[in-house]
GROMACS .gro file of C-alpha atoms in nm:
model
  212
    1MET     CA    1  -0.941   7.206   1.171
    2TRP     CA    2  -0.898   7.138   0.800
    3ALA     CA    3  -0.519   7.111   0.844
    4ARG     CA    4  -0.557   6.846   1.116
    5ARG     CA    5  -0.803   6.648   0.901
    6PHE     CA    6  -0.571   6.671   0.599
    7ALA     CA    7  -0.275   6.544   0.804
    8GLY     CA    8  -0.480   6.250   0.935
    9ASN     CA    9  -0.591   6.146   0.585
   10LEU     CA   10  -0.233   6.171   0.459
   11LEU     CA   11  -0.108   5.949   0.744
   12GLN     CA   12  -0.374   5.684   0.678
   13SER     CA   13  -0.289   5.677   0.308
   14ARG     CA   14   0.078   5.603   0.382
   15LEU     CA   15   0.010   5.317   0.629
   16PRO     CA   16  -0.028   4.966   0.480
   17ALA     CA   17  -0.368   4.802   0.494
   18VAL     CA   18  -0.403   4.565   0.792
   19ASN     CA   19  -0.681   4.312   0.845
   20LEU     CA   20  -0.800   4.372   1.200
   21SER     CA   21  -0.964   4.030   1.220
   22LEU     CA   22  -0.619   3.868   1.211
   23LEU     CA   23  -0.502   4.080   1.503
   24ALA     CA   24  -0.809   4.000   1.712
   25ARG     CA   25  -0.744   3.625   1.720
   26PRO     CA   26  -0.418   3.426   1.714
   27SER     CA   27  -0.319   3.247   1.397
   28SER     CA   28  -0.415   2.881   1.373
   29LEU     CA   29  -0.070   2.791   1.241
   30SER     CA   30   0.100   2.922   1.554
   31THR     CA   31  -0.063   2.664   1.781
   32PRO     CA   32   0.142   2.353   1.867
   33SER     CA   33  -0.133   2.114   1.751
   34ALA     CA   34  -0.141   2.271   1.405
   35LEU     CA   35   0.237   2.241   1.373
   36VAL     CA   36   0.225   1.875   1.472
   37LYS     CA   37  -0.047   1.803   1.215
   38THR     CA   38   0.157   1.979   0.947
   39GLN     CA   39   0.462   1.768   1.028
   40GLN     CA   40   0.256   1.450   1.024
   41HIS     CA   41   0.123   1.525   0.675
   42GLN     CA   42   0.478   1.584   0.552
   43GLN     CA   43   0.594   1.240   0.664
   44ILE     CA   44   0.635   0.982   0.388
   45ARG     CA   45   0.578   0.614   0.455
   46ASN     CA   46   0.854   0.372   0.363
   47TYR     CA   47   0.881  -0.004   0.352
   48GLN     CA   48   0.959  -0.017   0.725
   49ASN     CA   49   0.620   0.130   0.816
   50LEU     CA   50   0.370  -0.068   0.610
   51GLN     CA   51   0.036   0.007   0.770
   52PRO     CA   52  -0.273   0.206   0.672
   53ARG     CA   53  -0.289   0.569   0.779
   54ARG     CA   54  -0.636   0.531   0.923
   55ARG     CA   55  -0.899   0.264   0.958
   56LYS     CA   56  -1.264   0.278   1.056
   57HIS     CA   57  -1.242  -0.019   1.294
   58LYS     CA   58  -0.928  -0.106   1.487
   59LYS     CA   59  -1.006  -0.480   1.479
   60ALA     CA   60  -1.138  -0.711   1.209
   61GLN     CA   61  -1.261  -1.065   1.166
   62LYS     CA   62  -1.014  -1.332   1.066
   63GLY     CA   63  -1.166  -1.398   0.725
   64ARG     CA   64  -1.033  -1.635   0.460
   65VAL     CA   65  -0.790  -1.608   0.172
   66PRO     CA   66  -0.998  -1.535  -0.141
   67VAL     CA   67  -1.026  -1.809  -0.401
   68ARG     CA   68  -1.060  -1.679  -0.756
   69THR     CA   69  -1.353  -1.835  -0.941
   70GLY     CA   70  -1.516  -1.780  -1.276
   71GLY     CA   71  -1.189  -1.728  -1.463
   72SER     CA   72  -1.079  -1.417  -1.270
   73THR     CA   73  -0.714  -1.322  -1.326
   74LYS     CA   74  -0.702  -0.998  -1.127
   75GLY     CA   75  -0.348  -0.925  -1.012
   76ASN     CA   76  -0.202  -1.231  -1.185
   77TYR     CA   77  -0.025  -1.044  -1.466
   78MET     CA   78   0.265  -0.801  -1.483
   79ALA     CA   79   0.149  -0.440  -1.485
   80PHE     CA   80   0.451  -0.216  -1.410
   81GLY     CA   81   0.794  -0.383  -1.418
   82GLU     CA   82   0.981  -0.633  -1.631
   83TYR     CA   83   1.031  -0.910  -1.374
   84GLY     CA   84   0.802  -1.028  -1.096
   85LEU     CA   85   0.749  -1.275  -0.814
   86ARG     CA   86   0.427  -1.479  -0.806
   87VAL     CA   87   0.300  -1.698  -0.523
   88LYS     CA   88   0.167  -2.042  -0.614
   89SER     CA   89  -0.048  -2.082  -0.304
   90GLY     CA   90  -0.279  -1.854  -0.110
   91LEU     CA   91  -0.162  -1.722   0.225
   92ARG     CA   92  -0.194  -1.442   0.479
   93LEU     CA   93   0.121  -1.232   0.443
   94PRO     CA   94   0.239  -1.030   0.747
   95ALA     CA   95   0.386  -0.682   0.710
   96LYS     CA   96   0.721  -0.785   0.859
   97THR     CA   97   0.757  -1.056   0.594
   98ILE     CA   98   0.697  -0.802   0.318
   99THR     CA   99   0.956  -0.575   0.478
  100ALA     CA  100   1.210  -0.858   0.496
  101CYS     CA  101   1.154  -0.948   0.130
  102TYR     CA  102   1.193  -0.588   0.021
  103ALA     CA  103   1.514  -0.549   0.220
  104THR     CA  104   1.653  -0.865   0.060
  105ILE     CA  105   1.577  -0.741  -0.290
  106ARG     CA  106   1.736  -0.402  -0.225
  107ARG     CA  107   2.045  -0.563  -0.073
  108LYS     CA  108   2.097  -0.807  -0.360
  109LEU     CA  109   2.043  -0.538  -0.626
  110LYS     CA  110   2.220  -0.253  -0.448
  111PRO     CA  111   2.480  -0.192  -0.725
  112ILE     CA  112   2.205  -0.124  -0.980
  113LYS     CA  113   2.130   0.247  -1.000
  114GLY     CA  114   1.776   0.359  -1.072
  115LEU     CA  115   1.615   0.034  -0.960
  116LYS     CA  116   1.236   0.046  -0.923
  117VAL     CA  117   1.046  -0.195  -0.700
  118TRP     CA  118   0.666  -0.218  -0.707
  119LEU     CA  119   0.472  -0.374  -0.422
  120ARG     CA  120   0.144  -0.520  -0.549
  121VAL     CA  121   0.002  -0.607  -0.205
  122PHE     CA  122  -0.042  -0.396   0.107
  123PRO     CA  123  -0.103  -0.509   0.468
  124ASP     CA  124  -0.430  -0.344   0.572
  125ILE     CA  125  -0.588  -0.616   0.790
  126PRO     CA  126  -0.529  -0.599   1.169
  127VAL     CA  127  -0.447  -0.935   1.325
  128THR     CA  128  -0.515  -0.988   1.695
  129THR     CA  129  -0.376  -1.253   1.928
  130LYS     CA  130  -0.435  -1.383   2.278
  131GLY     CA  131  -0.190  -1.523   2.526
  132THR     CA  132  -0.135  -1.893   2.582
  133GLU     CA  133  -0.360  -2.086   2.822
  134VAL     CA  134  -0.628  -1.817   2.817
  135ARG     CA  135  -0.986  -1.927   2.869
  136MET     CA  136  -1.254  -1.866   2.610
  137GLY     CA  137  -1.448  -1.543   2.611
  138LYS     CA  138  -1.356  -1.203   2.755
  139GLY     CA  139  -1.367  -1.036   2.414
  140LYS     CA  140  -1.133  -1.026   2.119
  141GLY     CA  141  -0.757  -1.031   2.168
  142ALA     CA  142  -0.521  -0.736   2.147
  143PHE     CA  143  -0.377  -0.606   1.821
  144ASP     CA  144  -0.055  -0.779   1.717
  145TYR     CA  145   0.044  -0.699   1.356
  146TRP     CA  146  -0.081  -0.600   1.010
  147ALA     CA  147  -0.128  -0.853   0.731
  148CYS     CA  148  -0.289  -0.898   0.389
  149ARG     CA  149  -0.469  -1.187   0.224
  150VAL     CA  150  -0.290  -1.296  -0.093
  151PRO     CA  151  -0.476  -1.532  -0.329
  152LYS     CA  152  -0.311  -1.795  -0.545
  153ASP     CA  153  -0.111  -1.677  -0.851
  154LYS     CA  154  -0.091  -1.320  -0.721
  155ILE     CA  155   0.204  -1.101  -0.822
  156ILE     CA  156   0.373  -0.961  -0.509
  157PHE     CA  157   0.684  -0.777  -0.634
  158GLU     CA  158   0.780  -0.627  -0.969
  159LEU     CA  159   1.126  -0.503  -1.068
  160GLN     CA  160   1.262  -0.278  -1.339
  161GLY     CA  161   1.581  -0.081  -1.386
  162PRO     CA  162   1.866   0.001  -1.624
  163GLY     CA  163   2.121  -0.278  -1.633
  164LEU     CA  164   1.888  -0.529  -1.466
  165ASN     CA  165   1.887  -0.861  -1.649
  166ALA     CA  166   1.688  -1.176  -1.591
  167GLU     CA  167   1.965  -1.357  -1.402
  168LEU     CA  168   2.010  -1.085  -1.139
  169ALA     CA  169   1.637  -1.037  -1.096
  170LYS     CA  170   1.575  -1.410  -1.065
  171ASP     CA  171   1.842  -1.451  -0.798
  172ALA     CA  172   1.709  -1.156  -0.593
  173LEU     CA  173   1.347  -1.269  -0.615
  174ARG     CA  174   1.448  -1.626  -0.534
  175GLN     CA  175   1.614  -1.508  -0.212
  176ALA     CA  176   1.305  -1.304  -0.127
  177GLY     CA  177   1.076  -1.598  -0.198
  178PHE     CA  178   1.248  -1.806   0.070
  179LYS     CA  179   1.106  -1.574   0.335
  180ILE     CA  180   0.744  -1.607   0.225
  181GLY     CA  181   0.697  -1.973   0.317
  182VAL     CA  182   0.499  -2.088   0.011
  183PRO     CA  183   0.611  -2.194  -0.339
  184THR     CA  184   0.686  -1.895  -0.562
  185GLU     CA  185   0.752  -1.843  -0.931
  186PHE     CA  186   0.974  -1.605  -1.127
  187VAL     CA  187   0.778  -1.419  -1.396
  188ILE     CA  188   0.900  -1.225  -1.699
  189LYS     CA  189   0.676  -0.971  -1.869
  190ASN     CA  190   0.520  -1.078  -2.202
  191ASP     CA  191   0.618  -1.440  -2.136
  192GLU     CA  192   0.307  -1.638  -2.225
  193THR     CA  193   0.448  -1.965  -2.091
  194LYS     CA  194   0.449  -1.825  -1.736
  195GLN     CA  195   0.100  -1.675  -1.741
  196PRO     CA  196  -0.172  -1.865  -1.551
  197LYS     CA  197  -0.444  -2.019  -1.761
  198LYS     CA  198  -0.797  -1.893  -1.721
  199ALA     CA  199  -1.038  -2.132  -1.558
  200ASP     CA  200  -1.299  -2.291  -1.780
  201LEU     CA  201  -1.622  -2.098  -1.751
  202PRO     CA  202  -1.942  -2.296  -1.693
  203PRO     CA  203  -2.166  -2.326  -1.999
  204THR     CA  204  -2.446  -2.076  -2.024
  205THR     CA  205  -2.790  -2.213  -1.951
  206VAL     CA  206  -3.039  -2.207  -2.236
  207PRO     CA  207  -3.409  -2.191  -2.146
  208PHE     CA  208  -3.599  -2.503  -2.244
  209HIS     CA  209  -3.893  -2.453  -2.477
  210HIS     CA  210  -4.164  -2.714  -2.485
  211ALA     CA  211  -4.240  -2.848  -2.829
  212LYS     CA  212  -4.586  -2.775  -2.951
   0.00000   0.00000   0.00000
């Protein structure tokens, strides 16, 4: 009896420890849905797929292009690169237009190695459309494309790279500006002559005190 018990203890000590809970149920990573989710998280968005990953509501109201008041200059100055493209009028910019501008910049500056392009706007507003000669009512139209509202004097693209001078950057951004449809402006970092002036703030009100 003691020999059989000793042999059993010796055999258990040589076997590796196994978690029985893993054997009772299949692994979550082996299911097809888990593999698909893992592949989706590994995907990286590029300029040809400019759209938000998720959104709470699939449709949105039309809205209006914001008008900066009170001296706000948010997004009007260079923040990353050396050269930039600024719009001189507010507009709603579709995702396909941003893609076309980016492709133009990359094509014009293809010989430059190590070129960096920053996109300062992102299309996150769903735009819906209806067919022609459709009567009023019957709900909102179907989704058509993604767009973003760009206010006046907003920087859209910024460029930087070794060997990139002002002439090459200006030519590339000029070609990209033709596709936007509104007047644009070439901006150089730390160039005060190209920076928009702050709006004059209204005077502060002083409470009136009655004379005694």
